[in-house]
PDB file of C-alpha atoms in Angstrom:
ATOM      1  CA  UNK X   1      -6.549  14.810 -21.126  1.00  0.00           C
ATOM      2  CA  UNK X   2      -5.934  17.741 -18.839  1.00  0.00           C
ATOM      3  CA  UNK X   3      -4.515  17.324 -15.366  1.00  0.00           C
ATOM      4  CA  UNK X   4      -7.790  18.636 -13.912  1.00  0.00           C
ATOM      5  CA  UNK X   5      -9.775  15.869 -15.633  1.00  0.00           C
ATOM      6  CA  UNK X   6      -7.323  13.266 -14.349  1.00  0.00           C
ATOM      7  CA  UNK X   7      -7.567  14.664 -10.823  1.00  0.00           C
ATOM      8  CA  UNK X   8     -11.355  14.827 -10.975  1.00  0.00           C
ATOM      9  CA  UNK X   9     -11.554  11.241 -12.213  1.00  0.00           C
ATOM     10  CA  UNK X  10      -9.168  10.102  -9.490  1.00  0.00           C
ATOM     11  CA  UNK X  11     -11.241  11.851  -6.843  1.00  0.00           C
ATOM     12  CA  UNK X  12     -14.373  10.057  -8.005  1.00  0.00           C
ATOM     13  CA  UNK X  13     -12.643   6.661  -8.030  1.00  0.00           C
ATOM     14  CA  UNK X  14     -11.192   7.135  -4.560  1.00  0.00           C
ATOM     15  CA  UNK X  15     -14.214   8.746  -2.911  1.00  0.00           C
ATOM     16  CA  UNK X  16     -14.467   7.552   0.655  1.00  0.00           C
ATOM     17  CA  UNK X  17     -10.976   6.019   0.682  1.00  0.00           C
ATOM     18  CA  UNK X  18      -7.881   7.533   2.209  1.00  0.00           C
ATOM     19  CA  UNK X  19      -4.486   6.722   0.711  1.00  0.00           C
ATOM     20  CA  UNK X  20      -1.243   8.280   1.822  1.00  0.00           C
ATOM     21  CA  UNK X  21       0.999   9.162  -1.093  1.00  0.00           C
ATOM     22  CA  UNK X  22       4.754   8.848  -1.083  1.00  0.00           C
ATOM     23  CA  UNK X  23       6.268  11.786   0.725  1.00  0.00           C
ATOM     24  CA  UNK X  24       3.257  12.121   3.000  1.00  0.00           C
ATOM     25  CA  UNK X  25       4.390   9.627   5.625  1.00  0.00           C
ATOM     26  CA  UNK X  26       3.803  12.217   8.323  1.00  0.00           C
ATOM     27  CA  UNK X  27       0.239  12.957   7.176  1.00  0.00           C
ATOM     28  CA  UNK X  28      -2.159  13.504  10.063  1.00  0.00           C
ATOM     29  CA  UNK X  29      -4.170  10.492  11.149  1.00  0.00           C
ATOM     30  CA  UNK X  30      -7.873  11.300  11.605  1.00  0.00           C
ATOM     31  CA  UNK X  31      -9.337  11.315  15.109  1.00  0.00           C
ATOM     32  CA  UNK X  32     -10.467   7.998  16.557  1.00  0.00           C
ATOM     33  CA  UNK X  33     -12.324   7.951  19.882  1.00  0.00           C
ATOM     34  CA  UNK X  34     -11.716   4.202  20.335  1.00  0.00           C
ATOM     35  CA  UNK X  35      -7.985   4.459  19.599  1.00  0.00           C
ATOM     36  CA  UNK X  36      -6.186   4.020  16.298  1.00  0.00           C
ATOM     37  CA  UNK X  37      -5.183   0.466  15.462  1.00  0.00           C
ATOM     38  CA  UNK X  38      -2.032  -0.259  13.417  1.00  0.00           C
ATOM     39  CA  UNK X  39      -0.204  -3.177  11.897  1.00  0.00           C
ATOM     40  CA  UNK X  40       3.467  -3.985  12.265  1.00  0.00           C
ATOM     41  CA  UNK X  41       4.795  -2.546   8.977  1.00  0.00           C
ATOM     42  CA  UNK X  42       5.367  -5.132   6.240  1.00  0.00           C
ATOM     43  CA  UNK X  43       8.829  -4.730   4.709  1.00  0.00           C
ATOM     44  CA  UNK X  44       9.780  -6.430   1.443  1.00  0.00           C
ATOM     45  CA  UNK X  45      13.169  -5.884  -0.155  1.00  0.00           C
ATOM     46  CA  UNK X  46      15.883  -6.778  -2.573  1.00  0.00           C
ATOM     47  CA  UNK X  47      18.822  -6.079  -0.228  1.00  0.00           C
ATOM     48  CA  UNK X  48      21.055  -3.319  -1.516  1.00  0.00           C
ATOM     49  CA  UNK X  49      18.671  -2.523  -4.383  1.00  0.00           C
ATOM     50  CA  UNK X  50      15.292  -1.404  -2.978  1.00  0.00           C
ATOM     51  CA  UNK X  51      12.958  -1.595   0.018  1.00  0.00           C
ATOM     52  CA  UNK X  52       9.137  -1.467   0.057  1.00  0.00           C
ATOM     53  CA  UNK X  53       7.275  -0.798   3.307  1.00  0.00           C
ATOM     54  CA  UNK X  54       3.487  -1.132   3.657  1.00  0.00           C
ATOM     55  CA  UNK X  55       1.770   0.284   6.718  1.00  0.00           C
ATOM     56  CA  UNK X  56      -1.886   0.492   7.749  1.00  0.00           C
ATOM     57  CA  UNK X  57      -3.866   2.324  10.435  1.00  0.00           C
ATOM     58  CA  UNK X  58      -7.608   2.125  11.043  1.00  0.00           C
ATOM     59  CA  UNK X  59     -10.386   3.141  13.395  1.00  0.00           C
ATOM     60  CA  UNK X  60     -13.510   1.286  14.474  1.00  0.00           C
ATOM     61  CA  UNK X  61     -16.614   2.520  16.232  1.00  0.00           C
ATOM     62  CA  UNK X  62     -19.247   0.179  17.718  1.00  0.00           C
ATOM     63  CA  UNK X  63     -17.740  -2.846  15.963  1.00  0.00           C
ATOM     64  CA  UNK X  64     -17.530  -1.187  12.546  1.00  0.00           C
ATOM     65  CA  UNK X  65     -14.431   0.081  10.777  1.00  0.00           C
ATOM     66  CA  UNK X  66     -15.060   3.755  10.002  1.00  0.00           C
ATOM     67  CA  UNK X  67     -11.798   4.617   8.237  1.00  0.00           C
ATOM     68  CA  UNK X  68      -8.568   2.972   7.122  1.00  0.00           C
ATOM     69  CA  UNK X  69      -5.365   4.612   5.962  1.00  0.00           C
ATOM     70  CA  UNK X  70      -2.787   2.489   4.106  1.00  0.00           C
ATOM     71  CA  UNK X  71       0.585   3.876   3.090  1.00  0.00           C
ATOM     72  CA  UNK X  72       3.498   2.712   0.975  1.00  0.00           C
ATOM     73  CA  UNK X  73       7.071   3.898   1.381  1.00  0.00           C
ATOM     74  CA  UNK X  74       9.465   2.879  -1.405  1.00  0.00           C
ATOM     75  CA  UNK X  75      13.211   3.328  -1.039  1.00  0.00           C
ATOM     76  CA  UNK X  76      15.583   2.917  -3.989  1.00  0.00           C
ATOM     77  CA  UNK X  77      19.097   1.994  -2.868  1.00  0.00           C
ATOM     78  CA  UNK X  78      20.772   1.147  -6.200  1.00  0.00           C
ATOM     79  CA  UNK X  79      21.120   3.745  -8.989  1.00  0.00           C
ATOM     80  CA  UNK X  80      20.356   0.970 -11.515  1.00  0.00           C
ATOM     81  CA  UNK X  81      16.859   0.706 -10.018  1.00  0.00           C
ATOM     82  CA  UNK X  82      13.808   2.941  -9.976  1.00  0.00           C
ATOM     83  CA  UNK X  83      10.413   2.826  -8.319  1.00  0.00           C
ATOM     84  CA  UNK X  84       7.753   2.651 -11.030  1.00  0.00           C
ATOM     85  CA  UNK X  85       4.902   3.262  -8.578  1.00  0.00           C
ATOM     86  CA  UNK X  86       1.797   1.695  -7.132  1.00  0.00           C
ATOM     87  CA  UNK X  87       0.243  -0.352  -9.899  1.00  0.00           C
ATOM     88  CA  UNK X  88      -2.792  -1.813  -8.139  1.00  0.00           C
ATOM     89  CA  UNK X  89      -4.477  -1.057  -4.836  1.00  0.00           C
ATOM     90  CA  UNK X  90      -7.780  -1.672  -3.130  1.00  0.00           C
ATOM     91  CA  UNK X  91      -9.382  -1.126   0.250  1.00  0.00           C
ATOM     92  CA  UNK X  92     -12.786  -2.210   1.481  1.00  0.00           C
ATOM     93  CA  UNK X  93     -14.987  -4.438   3.564  1.00  0.00           C
ATOM     94  CA  UNK X  94     -14.857  -8.193   3.146  1.00  0.00           C
ATOM     95  CA  UNK X  95     -18.174  -9.679   1.976  1.00  0.00           C
ATOM     96  CA  UNK X  96     -20.373 -10.995   4.782  1.00  0.00           C
ATOM     97  CA  UNK X  97     -18.479  -9.640   7.761  1.00  0.00           C
ATOM     98  CA  UNK X  98     -17.022  -6.721   9.661  1.00  0.00           C
ATOM     99  CA  UNK X  99     -13.406  -7.282   8.529  1.00  0.00           C
ATOM    100  CA  UNK X 100     -11.784  -5.217   5.794  1.00  0.00           C
ATOM    101  CA  UNK X 101      -9.025  -6.001   3.331  1.00  0.00           C
ATOM    102  CA  UNK X 102      -6.274  -3.731   2.035  1.00  0.00           C
ATOM    103  CA  UNK X 103      -4.206  -4.691  -1.007  1.00  0.00           C
ATOM    104  CA  UNK X 104      -1.260  -3.001  -2.657  1.00  0.00           C
ATOM    105  CA  UNK X 105       1.013  -4.050  -5.482  1.00  0.00           C
ATOM    106  CA  UNK X 106       3.826  -1.747  -6.507  1.00  0.00           C
ATOM    107  CA  UNK X 107       6.645  -2.053  -9.012  1.00  0.00           C
ATOM    108  CA  UNK X 108      10.393  -1.547  -9.009  1.00  0.00           C
ATOM    109  CA  UNK X 109      12.487  -1.855 -12.151  1.00  0.00           C
ATOM    110  CA  UNK X 110      16.238  -2.519 -12.214  1.00  0.00           C
ATOM    111  CA  UNK X 111      18.804  -2.782 -14.997  1.00  0.00           C
ATOM    112  CA  UNK X 112      20.841  -5.985 -15.167  1.00  0.00           C
ATOM    113  CA  UNK X 113      24.520  -6.117 -16.138  1.00  0.00           C
ATOM    114  CA  UNK X 114      23.598  -6.106 -19.834  1.00  0.00           C
ATOM    115  CA  UNK X 115      21.429  -2.996 -19.439  1.00  0.00           C
ATOM    116  CA  UNK X 116      18.138  -4.895 -19.758  1.00  0.00           C
ATOM    117  CA  UNK X 117      15.329  -3.700 -17.497  1.00  0.00           C
ATOM    118  CA  UNK X 118      13.608  -6.205 -15.180  1.00  0.00           C
ATOM    119  CA  UNK X 119      10.537  -5.361 -13.126  1.00  0.00           C
ATOM    120  CA  UNK X 120       9.400  -6.866  -9.852  1.00  0.00           C
ATOM    121  CA  UNK X 121       6.160  -6.396  -7.972  1.00  0.00           C
ATOM    122  CA  UNK X 122       6.138  -6.366  -4.179  1.00  0.00           C
ATOM    123  CA  UNK X 123       2.578  -6.968  -2.932  1.00  0.00           C
ATOM    124  CA  UNK X 124       0.803  -7.052   0.414  1.00  0.00           C
ATOM    125  CA  UNK X 125      -2.666  -8.124   1.527  1.00  0.00           C
ATOM    126  CA  UNK X 126      -3.862  -7.218   5.026  1.00  0.00           C
ATOM    127  CA  UNK X 127      -7.162  -8.477   6.400  1.00  0.00           C
ATOM    128  CA  UNK X 128      -8.080  -6.518   9.530  1.00  0.00           C
ATOM    129  CA  UNK X 129     -11.009  -6.355  11.946  1.00  0.00           C
ATOM    130  CA  UNK X 130     -12.677  -3.732  14.153  1.00  0.00           C
ATOM    131  CA  UNK X 131     -11.147  -5.174  17.350  1.00  0.00           C
ATOM    132  CA  UNK X 132      -7.595  -4.639  16.061  1.00  0.00           C
ATOM    133  CA  UNK X 133      -6.771  -8.148  14.849  1.00  0.00           C
ATOM    134  CA  UNK X 134      -5.100  -8.529  11.480  1.00  0.00           C
ATOM    135  CA  UNK X 135      -3.381 -10.973   9.153  1.00  0.00           C
ATOM    136  CA  UNK X 136      -0.742  -9.991   6.605  1.00  0.00           C
ATOM    137  CA  UNK X 137       0.535 -11.758   3.508  1.00  0.00           C
ATOM    138  CA  UNK X 138       3.074 -10.442   1.071  1.00  0.00           C
ATOM    139  CA  UNK X 139       5.728 -11.411  -1.411  1.00  0.00           C
ATOM    140  CA  UNK X 140       7.610 -10.218  -4.474  1.00  0.00           C
ATOM    141  CA  UNK X 141       6.516 -11.377  -7.917  1.00  0.00           C
ATOM    142  CA  UNK X 142       8.696 -11.028 -11.013  1.00  0.00           C
ATOM    143  CA  UNK X 143       7.444  -9.489 -14.237  1.00  0.00           C
TER     144      UNK X 143
END
C-alpha cells in the first residue's frame, strides 16, 4: 500500500477530529469565542524509564462542544525502553448528552535484564462537558 493511500484512509477515518501528533505540542489551538477549556494534564510514568502525558483542550458554543484537541507526549528516559506509539484512541460525544469522551491508550516497550521485551499500556479516559467540567481516569496495563 502506498503512503498516499494510507494517508487518504487516515484522513477519512479522522474526518472531523483533531489529534495533535508527537512533536506538535506547540500546534495552534483553534479560535474559541467562549474561551478554551483545558484539563490538568494526566501524567503516567515508570520513574526513570518513561513518562506519558495526556492533555486535552476543547471549545463549546451555546452548550455544545464544537471541537476538542487531545495530545499525547511520550518521553523515553531509559535506553532499554522505546515508545511504540498510540495504539488506540477515540474522541466523541457521549450517547444521550452534551458531554464528550476522549480515550487514548499508548504503548511503551522495555527490555528486562535478560533482554526480553515487555510492553506496557498507559491509558487515559476523560469525560468532559461544555461548561468546562471534566473527569479523568487513567492507569498502566501490562501486556
